[in-house]
Amino acid sequence: MNPPVVRLRLRRLPLHLAAAVTVVICLFPVYWMISTAFKPSKDIQSADPQLFPHTWTLDHFQRAVDADGFALFWRNSILVTLGAVLLALLVALGAAYAVARLRWRGRRQFMLMIFIAQMAPWESLIIPIYIISRDTNMLDRLPTLTLIYFMITLPFTVVVLRGFIGTIPPELEEAAQVDGCTRTGAFRRVAMPLLAPGLMATSLFGFITAWNEFAYANFLIIKQQDNRTLPVWLSSFQNTFGTDWGATMAASTLFALPALVIFLLLQRHVTSGFAAGAVKG
């Protein structure tokens, strides 16, 4: 083997080891969740935990699927999550285009407020949001939860799409306008196809954020049983007699599948979208 190649590989060896250790640390809790979902109850409660289960069972998944409200909570989570993501994309696309393409007074101040909103801890807004929801008679309603998730994901979506639009040469839209397109038509026909990776990246972030949110759904907005979402449903496997860890891990595995599938499908576009969105801003 060529000596320079050997030296190069030796220099990269610590980086590869660090990457491998990071991957193992990040994935081990996920592996433990999935393996616990397939373990028999006696192995889960054993004082000697097994890294690799010797026997497998689907009983925990059966109990999770048979739990009260399984289909209803899935429907609620899907409606709330998709509604928040689509609304955030629609509003953020217009705002990002206005900031990236147009010149108007207060543009920098507007982006400063967006960054401040992005950095704010959303848990600190539970009390103000509760008061607003109570005074407007919007407590215990799924549209309220949709609007809250829209508010949480909107700043990040605006920031990423603004950076992504900034990487698209404005001359492309100007050429389309010369050919007879309006500004809106030029954006729709020229810029929108190039924005697909950015839209997918922000959609994935918004989906995961809204899909996993627990605090607002459990402690504030949703109190009625029929309006609860999947993160709240996971807590139903805990009672005064303890926690059914097998059913909890099986339910958590089912809960994580949609986000995992969407990420695997959009992985290439998501990576390029985040990279392009961070180039210019």
PDB file of C-alpha atoms in Angstrom:
ATOM      1  CA  MET A   1       0.000   0.000   0.000  1.00  0.00           C
ATOM      2  CA  ASN A   2       1.185   3.511  -0.789  1.00  0.00           C
ATOM      3  CA  PRO A   3       2.896   5.026   2.332  1.00  0.00           C
ATOM      4  CA  PRO A   4       1.144   8.438   1.976  1.00  0.00           C
ATOM      5  CA  VAL A   5      -2.207   6.655   1.883  1.00  0.00           C
ATOM      6  CA  VAL A   6      -1.283   4.701   5.022  1.00  0.00           C
ATOM      7  CA  ARG A   7      -0.274   7.881   6.855  1.00  0.00           C
ATOM      8  CA  LEU A   8      -3.490   9.581   5.782  1.00  0.00           C
ATOM      9  CA  ARG A   9      -5.571   6.693   7.095  1.00  0.00           C
ATOM     10  CA  LEU A  10      -3.671   6.673  10.373  1.00  0.00           C
ATOM     11  CA  ARG A  11      -4.311  10.397  10.813  1.00  0.00           C
ATOM     12  CA  ARG A  12      -8.009   9.845  10.185  1.00  0.00           C
ATOM     13  CA  LEU A  13      -8.229   6.848  12.521  1.00  0.00           C
ATOM     14  CA  PRO A  14      -8.987   8.944  15.678  1.00  0.00           C
ATOM     15  CA  LEU A  15     -11.779  10.725  13.804  1.00  0.00           C
ATOM     16  CA  HIS A  16     -13.264   7.428  12.694  1.00  0.00           C
ATOM     17  CA  LEU A  17     -13.052   6.026  16.227  1.00  0.00           C
ATOM     18  CA  ALA A  18     -14.686   9.148  17.651  1.00  0.00           C
ATOM     19  CA  ALA A  19     -17.468   8.917  15.057  1.00  0.00           C
ATOM     20  CA  ALA A  20     -18.018   5.237  15.839  1.00  0.00           C
ATOM     21  CA  VAL A  21     -18.206   5.890  19.589  1.00  0.00           C
ATOM     22  CA  THR A  22     -20.666   8.743  19.019  1.00  0.00           C
ATOM     23  CA  VAL A  23     -22.890   6.550  16.859  1.00  0.00           C
ATOM     24  CA  VAL A  24     -22.888   3.761  19.446  1.00  0.00           C
ATOM     25  CA  ILE A  25     -23.743   6.148  22.287  1.00  0.00           C
ATOM     26  CA  CYS A  26     -26.574   7.726  20.310  1.00  0.00           C
ATOM     27  CA  LEU A  27     -28.059   4.489  19.004  1.00  0.00           C
ATOM     28  CA  PHE A  28     -27.739   2.321  22.115  1.00  0.00           C
ATOM     29  CA  PRO A  29     -30.871   3.774  23.845  1.00  0.00           C
ATOM     30  CA  VAL A  30     -32.839   3.161  20.637  1.00  0.00           C
ATOM     31  CA  TYR A  31     -31.557  -0.418  20.456  1.00  0.00           C
ATOM     32  CA  TRP A  32     -32.419  -0.979  24.117  1.00  0.00           C
ATOM     33  CA  MET A  33     -35.947   0.337  23.555  1.00  0.00           C
ATOM     34  CA  ILE A  34     -36.536  -1.959  20.578  1.00  0.00           C
ATOM     35  CA  SER A  35     -34.956  -5.020  22.198  1.00  0.00           C
ATOM     36  CA  THR A  36     -36.983  -4.477  25.384  1.00  0.00           C
ATOM     37  CA  ALA A  37     -40.159  -4.330  23.309  1.00  0.00           C
ATOM     38  CA  PHE A  38     -39.458  -7.885  22.104  1.00  0.00           C
ATOM     39  CA  LYS A  39     -38.277  -9.337  25.434  1.00  0.00           C
ATOM     40  CA  PRO A  40     -40.606 -11.459  27.598  1.00  0.00           C
ATOM     41  CA  SER A  41     -41.695  -9.759  30.820  1.00  0.00           C
ATOM     42  CA  LYS A  42     -39.588 -12.089  32.979  1.00  0.00           C
ATOM     43  CA  ASP A  43     -36.435 -11.042  31.110  1.00  0.00           C
ATOM     44  CA  ILE A  44     -37.288  -7.340  31.427  1.00  0.00           C
ATOM     45  CA  GLN A  45     -37.712  -7.658  35.193  1.00  0.00           C
ATOM     46  CA  SER A  46     -34.668  -9.859  35.603  1.00  0.00           C
ATOM     47  CA  ALA A  47     -31.871  -8.650  37.896  1.00  0.00           C
ATOM     48  CA  ASP A  48     -29.403  -9.728  35.217  1.00  0.00           C
ATOM     49  CA  PRO A  49     -30.266  -7.712  32.081  1.00  0.00           C
ATOM     50  CA  GLN A  50     -29.439  -9.291  28.747  1.00  0.00           C
ATOM     51  CA  LEU A  51     -27.882  -7.229  25.989  1.00  0.00           C
ATOM     52  CA  PHE A  52     -29.091  -9.681  23.338  1.00  0.00           C
ATOM     53  CA  PRO A  53     -32.467 -11.309  24.096  1.00  0.00           C
ATOM     54  CA  HIS A  54     -32.507 -15.096  23.921  1.00  0.00           C
ATOM     55  CA  THR A  55     -36.256 -15.281  23.327  1.00  0.00           C
ATOM     56  CA  TRP A  56     -38.597 -12.938  21.486  1.00  0.00           C
ATOM     57  CA  THR A  57     -42.271 -12.125  21.892  1.00  0.00           C
ATOM     58  CA  LEU A  58     -44.895  -9.892  20.271  1.00  0.00           C
ATOM     59  CA  ASP A  59     -47.164  -9.803  23.318  1.00  0.00           C
ATOM     60  CA  HIS A  60     -46.103  -6.266  24.241  1.00  0.00           C
ATOM     61  CA  PHE A  61     -47.002  -4.968  20.788  1.00  0.00           C
ATOM     62  CA  GLN A  62     -50.369  -6.696  21.053  1.00  0.00           C
ATOM     63  CA  ARG A  63     -51.097  -4.963  24.369  1.00  0.00           C
ATOM     64  CA  ALA A  64     -50.010  -1.618  22.924  1.00  0.00           C
ATOM     65  CA  VAL A  65     -52.266  -1.956  19.893  1.00  0.00           C
ATOM     66  CA  ASP A  66     -55.182  -3.151  22.019  1.00  0.00           C
ATOM     67  CA  ALA A  67     -54.839  -0.225  24.454  1.00  0.00           C
ATOM     68  CA  ASP A  68     -57.770   2.188  24.661  1.00  0.00           C
ATOM     69  CA  GLY A  69     -57.593   5.033  22.170  1.00  0.00           C
ATOM     70  CA  PHE A  70     -54.759   3.620  20.060  1.00  0.00           C
ATOM     71  CA  ALA A  71     -56.291   4.464  16.649  1.00  0.00           C
ATOM     72  CA  LEU A  72     -57.888   7.678  17.919  1.00  0.00           C
ATOM     73  CA  PHE A  73     -54.633   9.072  19.320  1.00  0.00           C
ATOM     74  CA  TRP A  74     -52.807   8.199  16.110  1.00  0.00           C
ATOM     75  CA  ARG A  75     -55.387  10.139  14.147  1.00  0.00           C
ATOM     76  CA  ASN A  76     -55.104  13.128  16.491  1.00  0.00           C
ATOM     77  CA  SER A  77     -51.307  13.208  16.269  1.00  0.00           C
ATOM     78  CA  ILE A  78     -51.308  12.931  12.486  1.00  0.00           C
ATOM     79  CA  LEU A  79     -53.896  15.700  12.061  1.00  0.00           C
ATOM     80  CA  VAL A  80     -52.178  18.067  14.468  1.00  0.00           C
ATOM     81  CA  THR A  81     -48.680  17.402  13.129  1.00  0.00           C
ATOM     82  CA  LEU A  82     -49.521  17.661   9.428  1.00  0.00           C
ATOM     83  CA  GLY A  83     -51.664  20.737  10.017  1.00  0.00           C
ATOM     84  CA  ALA A  84     -48.856  22.512  11.883  1.00  0.00           C
ATOM     85  CA  VAL A  85     -46.216  21.572   9.298  1.00  0.00           C
ATOM     86  CA  LEU A  86     -48.286  22.655   6.293  1.00  0.00           C
ATOM     87  CA  LEU A  87     -49.298  25.924   7.936  1.00  0.00           C
ATOM     88  CA  ALA A  88     -45.690  26.680   8.929  1.00  0.00           C
ATOM     89  CA  LEU A  89     -44.455  25.981   5.386  1.00  0.00           C
ATOM     90  CA  LEU A  90     -47.105  28.210   3.837  1.00  0.00           C
ATOM     91  CA  VAL A  91     -46.439  31.182   6.101  1.00  0.00           C
ATOM     92  CA  ALA A  92     -42.652  30.732   6.272  1.00  0.00           C
ATOM     93  CA  LEU A  93     -42.316  30.491   2.499  1.00  0.00           C
ATOM     94  CA  GLY A  94     -43.848  33.935   2.022  1.00  0.00           C
ATOM     95  CA  ALA A  95     -41.883  35.458   4.895  1.00  0.00           C
ATOM     96  CA  ALA A  96     -38.586  33.919   3.764  1.00  0.00           C
ATOM     97  CA  TYR A  97     -39.097  35.129   0.203  1.00  0.00           C
ATOM     98  CA  ALA A  98     -39.897  38.651   1.387  1.00  0.00           C
ATOM     99  CA  VAL A  99     -36.750  38.774   3.515  1.00  0.00           C
ATOM    100  CA  ALA A 100     -34.441  37.196   0.929  1.00  0.00           C
ATOM    101  CA  ARG A 101     -35.681  38.943  -2.212  1.00  0.00           C
ATOM    102  CA  LEU A 102     -37.369  42.219  -1.258  1.00  0.00           C
ATOM    103  CA  ARG A 103     -35.904  45.336   0.327  1.00  0.00           C
ATOM    104  CA  TRP A 104     -38.151  46.987   2.875  1.00  0.00           C
ATOM    105  CA  ARG A 105     -37.719  48.977   6.058  1.00  0.00           C
ATOM    106  CA  GLY A 106     -37.520  46.862   9.176  1.00  0.00           C
ATOM    107  CA  ARG A 107     -36.266  43.734   7.403  1.00  0.00           C
ATOM    108  CA  ARG A 108     -33.264  43.301   9.711  1.00  0.00           C
ATOM    109  CA  GLN A 109     -35.363  43.954  12.802  1.00  0.00           C
ATOM    110  CA  PHE A 110     -37.864  41.374  11.583  1.00  0.00           C
ATOM    111  CA  MET A 111     -35.143  38.725  11.253  1.00  0.00           C
ATOM    112  CA  LEU A 112     -33.797  39.677  14.686  1.00  0.00           C
ATOM    113  CA  MET A 113     -37.216  38.987  16.183  1.00  0.00           C
ATOM    114  CA  ILE A 114     -37.331  35.660  14.342  1.00  0.00           C
ATOM    115  CA  PHE A 115     -33.972  34.654  15.845  1.00  0.00           C
ATOM    116  CA  ILE A 116     -35.109  35.719  19.315  1.00  0.00           C
ATOM    117  CA  ALA A 117     -38.277  33.648  18.925  1.00  0.00           C
ATOM    118  CA  GLN A 118     -36.169  30.686  17.824  1.00  0.00           C
ATOM    119  CA  MET A 119     -33.953  30.934  20.913  1.00  0.00           C
ATOM    120  CA  ALA A 120     -36.808  31.381  23.400  1.00  0.00           C
ATOM    121  CA  PRO A 121     -37.623  28.309  25.532  1.00  0.00           C
ATOM    122  CA  TRP A 122     -41.185  27.386  24.632  1.00  0.00           C
ATOM    123  CA  GLU A 123     -41.865  25.907  28.062  1.00  0.00           C
ATOM    124  CA  SER A 124     -41.671  29.436  29.502  1.00  0.00           C
ATOM    125  CA  LEU A 125     -44.697  30.390  27.397  1.00  0.00           C
ATOM    126  CA  ILE A 126     -47.057  27.783  28.859  1.00  0.00           C
ATOM    127  CA  ILE A 127     -48.701  30.234  31.269  1.00  0.00           C
ATOM    128  CA  PRO A 128     -49.248  33.060  28.718  1.00  0.00           C
ATOM    129  CA  ILE A 129     -50.569  30.581  26.162  1.00  0.00           C
ATOM    130  CA  TYR A 130     -52.881  29.069  28.759  1.00  0.00           C
ATOM    131  CA  ILE A 131     -54.305  32.494  29.617  1.00  0.00           C
ATOM    132  CA  ILE A 132     -54.822  33.376  25.947  1.00  0.00           C
ATOM    133  CA  SER A 133     -56.443  30.004  25.230  1.00  0.00           C
ATOM    134  CA  ARG A 134     -58.700  30.268  28.263  1.00  0.00           C
ATOM    135  CA  ASP A 135     -59.847  33.802  27.452  1.00  0.00           C
ATOM    136  CA  THR A 136     -60.596  32.879  23.833  1.00  0.00           C
ATOM    137  CA  ASN A 137     -62.413  29.648  24.771  1.00  0.00           C
ATOM    138  CA  MET A 138     -59.821  27.547  22.938  1.00  0.00           C
ATOM    139  CA  LEU A 139     -58.795  25.163  25.710  1.00  0.00           C
ATOM    140  CA  ASP A 140     -58.998  21.407  25.126  1.00  0.00           C
ATOM    141  CA  ARG A 141     -59.178  21.700  21.344  1.00  0.00           C
ATOM    142  CA  LEU A 142     -56.957  20.171  18.707  1.00  0.00           C
ATOM    143  CA  PRO A 143     -56.846  23.374  16.577  1.00  0.00           C
ATOM    144  CA  THR A 144     -55.257  25.132  19.552  1.00  0.00           C
ATOM    145  CA  LEU A 145     -52.540  22.504  19.726  1.00  0.00           C
ATOM    146  CA  THR A 146     -52.017  22.826  15.974  1.00  0.00           C
ATOM    147  CA  LEU A 147     -51.524  26.585  16.270  1.00  0.00           C
ATOM    148  CA  ILE A 148     -49.050  26.121  19.132  1.00  0.00           C
ATOM    149  CA  TYR A 149     -46.954  23.651  17.137  1.00  0.00           C
ATOM    150  CA  PHE A 150     -47.134  26.019  14.171  1.00  0.00           C
ATOM    151  CA  MET A 151     -45.795  28.806  16.398  1.00  0.00           C
ATOM    152  CA  ILE A 152     -42.971  26.583  17.671  1.00  0.00           C
ATOM    153  CA  THR A 153     -41.778  25.448  14.224  1.00  0.00           C
ATOM    154  CA  LEU A 154     -42.299  28.705  12.314  1.00  0.00           C
ATOM    155  CA  PRO A 155     -39.077  30.595  13.307  1.00  0.00           C
ATOM    156  CA  PHE A 156     -36.764  27.750  12.327  1.00  0.00           C
ATOM    157  CA  THR A 157     -38.635  27.260   9.057  1.00  0.00           C
ATOM    158  CA  VAL A 158     -38.297  30.945   8.168  1.00  0.00           C
ATOM    159  CA  VAL A 159     -34.570  30.985   8.936  1.00  0.00           C
ATOM    160  CA  VAL A 160     -33.747  27.880   6.895  1.00  0.00           C
ATOM    161  CA  LEU A 161     -35.913  28.794   3.907  1.00  0.00           C
ATOM    162  CA  ARG A 162     -34.532  32.327   3.892  1.00  0.00           C
ATOM    163  CA  GLY A 163     -30.993  30.988   3.627  1.00  0.00           C
ATOM    164  CA  PHE A 164     -32.023  28.511   0.957  1.00  0.00           C
ATOM    165  CA  ILE A 165     -33.796  31.132  -1.167  1.00  0.00           C
ATOM    166  CA  GLY A 166     -30.693  33.301  -0.865  1.00  0.00           C
ATOM    167  CA  THR A 167     -28.652  30.633  -2.662  1.00  0.00           C
ATOM    168  CA  ILE A 168     -30.940  30.699  -5.727  1.00  0.00           C
ATOM    169  CA  PRO A 169     -29.701  33.316  -8.251  1.00  0.00           C
ATOM    170  CA  PRO A 170     -32.364  36.027  -8.664  1.00  0.00           C
ATOM    171  CA  GLU A 171     -31.394  36.247 -12.331  1.00  0.00           C
ATOM    172  CA  LEU A 172     -33.338  33.025 -12.943  1.00  0.00           C
ATOM    173  CA  GLU A 173     -36.572  34.645 -11.805  1.00  0.00           C
ATOM    174  CA  GLU A 174     -35.766  37.862 -13.642  1.00  0.00           C
ATOM    175  CA  ALA A 175     -35.295  35.912 -16.865  1.00  0.00           C
ATOM    176  CA  ALA A 176     -38.690  34.277 -16.384  1.00  0.00           C
ATOM    177  CA  GLN A 177     -40.268  37.688 -15.816  1.00  0.00           C
ATOM    178  CA  VAL A 178     -38.703  38.950 -19.040  1.00  0.00           C
ATOM    179  CA  ASP A 179     -40.380  36.027 -20.812  1.00  0.00           C
ATOM    180  CA  GLY A 180     -43.743  37.184 -19.530  1.00  0.00           C
ATOM    181  CA  CYS A 181     -44.128  35.586 -16.080  1.00  0.00           C
ATOM    182  CA  THR A 182     -45.319  37.575 -13.107  1.00  0.00           C
ATOM    183  CA  ARG A 183     -43.196  37.674  -9.961  1.00  0.00           C
ATOM    184  CA  THR A 184     -45.413  35.033  -8.401  1.00  0.00           C
ATOM    185  CA  GLY A 185     -45.358  32.900 -11.535  1.00  0.00           C
ATOM    186  CA  ALA A 186     -41.582  33.135 -11.809  1.00  0.00           C
ATOM    187  CA  PHE A 187     -41.173  32.072  -8.208  1.00  0.00           C
ATOM    188  CA  ARG A 188     -43.605  29.176  -8.607  1.00  0.00           C
ATOM    189  CA  ARG A 189     -42.140  27.863 -11.863  1.00  0.00           C
ATOM    190  CA  VAL A 190     -38.432  28.582 -11.341  1.00  0.00           C
ATOM    191  CA  ALA A 191     -37.597  28.868  -7.645  1.00  0.00           C
ATOM    192  CA  MET A 192     -40.064  26.390  -6.142  1.00  0.00           C
ATOM    193  CA  PRO A 193     -38.570  23.288  -7.836  1.00  0.00           C
ATOM    194  CA  LEU A 194     -35.131  24.329  -6.565  1.00  0.00           C
ATOM    195  CA  LEU A 195     -36.517  24.763  -3.050  1.00  0.00           C
ATOM    196  CA  ALA A 196     -37.583  21.119  -2.716  1.00  0.00           C
ATOM    197  CA  PRO A 197     -34.615  20.043  -0.497  1.00  0.00           C
ATOM    198  CA  GLY A 198     -35.135  23.029   1.799  1.00  0.00           C
ATOM    199  CA  LEU A 199     -38.861  22.378   2.065  1.00  0.00           C
ATOM    200  CA  MET A 200     -38.221  18.724   2.885  1.00  0.00           C
ATOM    201  CA  ALA A 201     -35.610  19.599   5.524  1.00  0.00           C
ATOM    202  CA  THR A 202     -37.857  22.077   7.312  1.00  0.00           C
ATOM    203  CA  SER A 203     -40.850  19.754   6.970  1.00  0.00           C
ATOM    204  CA  LEU A 204     -38.935  16.962   8.680  1.00  0.00           C
ATOM    205  CA  PHE A 205     -37.868  19.236  11.523  1.00  0.00           C
ATOM    206  CA  GLY A 206     -41.415  20.500  11.993  1.00  0.00           C
ATOM    207  CA  PHE A 207     -42.833  16.985  11.848  1.00  0.00           C
ATOM    208  CA  ILE A 208     -40.459  15.622  14.496  1.00  0.00           C
ATOM    209  CA  THR A 209     -40.973  18.651  16.755  1.00  0.00           C
ATOM    210  CA  ALA A 210     -44.768  18.469  16.628  1.00  0.00           C
ATOM    211  CA  TRP A 211     -44.888  14.657  16.685  1.00  0.00           C
ATOM    212  CA  ASN A 212     -42.790  14.399  19.865  1.00  0.00           C
ATOM    213  CA  GLU A 213     -44.183  17.379  21.814  1.00  0.00           C
ATOM    214  CA  PHE A 214     -45.519  16.356  25.230  1.00  0.00           C
ATOM    215  CA  ALA A 215     -45.688  19.304  27.644  1.00  0.00           C
ATOM    216  CA  TYR A 216     -48.474  21.308  25.993  1.00  0.00           C
ATOM    217  CA  ALA A 217     -50.459  18.224  25.015  1.00  0.00           C
ATOM    218  CA  ASN A 218     -50.370  16.712  28.501  1.00  0.00           C
ATOM    219  CA  PHE A 219     -50.312  19.511  31.031  1.00  0.00           C
ATOM    220  CA  LEU A 220     -52.056  22.431  29.391  1.00  0.00           C
ATOM    221  CA  ILE A 221     -54.154  22.203  26.288  1.00  0.00           C
ATOM    222  CA  ILE A 222     -55.571  18.711  25.902  1.00  0.00           C
ATOM    223  CA  LYS A 223     -57.490  17.448  28.930  1.00  0.00           C
ATOM    224  CA  GLN A 224     -60.291  15.532  27.239  1.00  0.00           C
ATOM    225  CA  GLN A 225     -59.495  11.874  26.620  1.00  0.00           C
ATOM    226  CA  ASP A 226     -60.642  11.898  22.986  1.00  0.00           C
ATOM    227  CA  ASN A 227     -58.367  14.844  22.099  1.00  0.00           C
ATOM    228  CA  ARG A 228     -55.093  13.476  23.406  1.00  0.00           C
ATOM    229  CA  THR A 229     -52.094  12.703  21.220  1.00  0.00           C
ATOM    230  CA  LEU A 230     -49.616   9.836  21.076  1.00  0.00           C
ATOM    231  CA  PRO A 231     -47.007  11.260  23.506  1.00  0.00           C
ATOM    232  CA  VAL A 232     -49.748  11.438  26.132  1.00  0.00           C
ATOM    233  CA  TRP A 233     -50.912   7.955  25.184  1.00  0.00           C
ATOM    234  CA  LEU A 234     -47.470   6.585  26.111  1.00  0.00           C
ATOM    235  CA  SER A 235     -48.017   7.614  29.729  1.00  0.00           C
ATOM    236  CA  SER A 236     -51.149   5.429  29.913  1.00  0.00           C
ATOM    237  CA  PHE A 237     -49.000   2.335  30.532  1.00  0.00           C
ATOM    238  CA  GLN A 238     -48.055   3.645  33.972  1.00  0.00           C
ATOM    239  CA  ASN A 239     -50.447   3.153  36.880  1.00  0.00           C
ATOM    240  CA  THR A 240     -50.453   2.858  40.666  1.00  0.00           C
ATOM    241  CA  PHE A 241     -49.110  -0.705  40.411  1.00  0.00           C
ATOM    242  CA  GLY A 242     -46.060   0.307  38.391  1.00  0.00           C
ATOM    243  CA  THR A 243     -45.064   0.657  34.769  1.00  0.00           C
ATOM    244  CA  ASP A 244     -45.608  -1.943  32.078  1.00  0.00           C
ATOM    245  CA  TRP A 245     -42.158  -1.507  30.548  1.00  0.00           C
ATOM    246  CA  GLY A 246     -42.691  -4.030  27.794  1.00  0.00           C
ATOM    247  CA  ALA A 247     -45.850  -2.339  26.507  1.00  0.00           C
ATOM    248  CA  THR A 248     -44.266   1.079  27.001  1.00  0.00           C
ATOM    249  CA  MET A 249     -41.235   0.161  24.889  1.00  0.00           C
ATOM    250  CA  ALA A 250     -43.443  -1.453  22.250  1.00  0.00           C
ATOM    251  CA  ALA A 251     -45.634   1.653  22.105  1.00  0.00           C
ATOM    252  CA  SER A 252     -42.537   3.862  21.930  1.00  0.00           C
ATOM    253  CA  THR A 253     -41.215   1.784  19.031  1.00  0.00           C
ATOM    254  CA  LEU A 254     -44.485   2.174  17.147  1.00  0.00           C
ATOM    255  CA  PHE A 255     -44.497   5.869  17.985  1.00  0.00           C
ATOM    256  CA  ALA A 256     -40.992   6.373  16.563  1.00  0.00           C
ATOM    257  CA  LEU A 257     -41.634   4.527  13.292  1.00  0.00           C
ATOM    258  CA  PRO A 258     -43.317   7.367  11.314  1.00  0.00           C
ATOM    259  CA  ALA A 259     -40.514   9.853  11.976  1.00  0.00           C
ATOM    260  CA  LEU A 260     -37.892   7.197  11.194  1.00  0.00           C
ATOM    261  CA  VAL A 261     -39.545   6.210   7.919  1.00  0.00           C
ATOM    262  CA  ILE A 262     -39.927   9.831   6.802  1.00  0.00           C
ATOM    263  CA  PHE A 263     -36.304  10.572   7.651  1.00  0.00           C
ATOM    264  CA  LEU A 264     -35.038   7.558   5.710  1.00  0.00           C
ATOM    265  CA  LEU A 265     -37.128   8.554   2.697  1.00  0.00           C
ATOM    266  CA  LEU A 266     -35.985  12.184   2.754  1.00  0.00           C
ATOM    267  CA  GLN A 267     -32.434  11.696   4.049  1.00  0.00           C
ATOM    268  CA  ARG A 268     -30.580  12.862   0.929  1.00  0.00           C
ATOM    269  CA  HIS A 269     -32.785  15.895   0.426  1.00  0.00           C
ATOM    270  CA  VAL A 270     -32.703  16.786   4.120  1.00  0.00           C
ATOM    271  CA  THR A 271     -28.896  16.798   4.250  1.00  0.00           C
ATOM    272  CA  SER A 272     -28.560  19.040   1.205  1.00  0.00           C
ATOM    273  CA  GLY A 273     -31.391  21.247   2.433  1.00  0.00           C
ATOM    274  CA  PHE A 274     -29.832  21.976   5.808  1.00  0.00           C
ATOM    275  CA  ALA A 275     -26.423  22.568   4.208  1.00  0.00           C
ATOM    276  CA  ALA A 276     -27.792  24.980   1.610  1.00  0.00           C
ATOM    277  CA  GLY A 277     -29.938  26.776   4.158  1.00  0.00           C
ATOM    278  CA  ALA A 278     -26.907  27.464   6.321  1.00  0.00           C
ATOM    279  CA  VAL A 279     -24.742  28.914   3.536  1.00  0.00           C
ATOM    280  CA  LYS A 280     -26.263  32.332   3.221  1.00  0.00           C
ATOM    281  CA  GLY A 281     -28.034  34.380   5.831  1.00  0.00           C
TER     282      GLY A 281
END
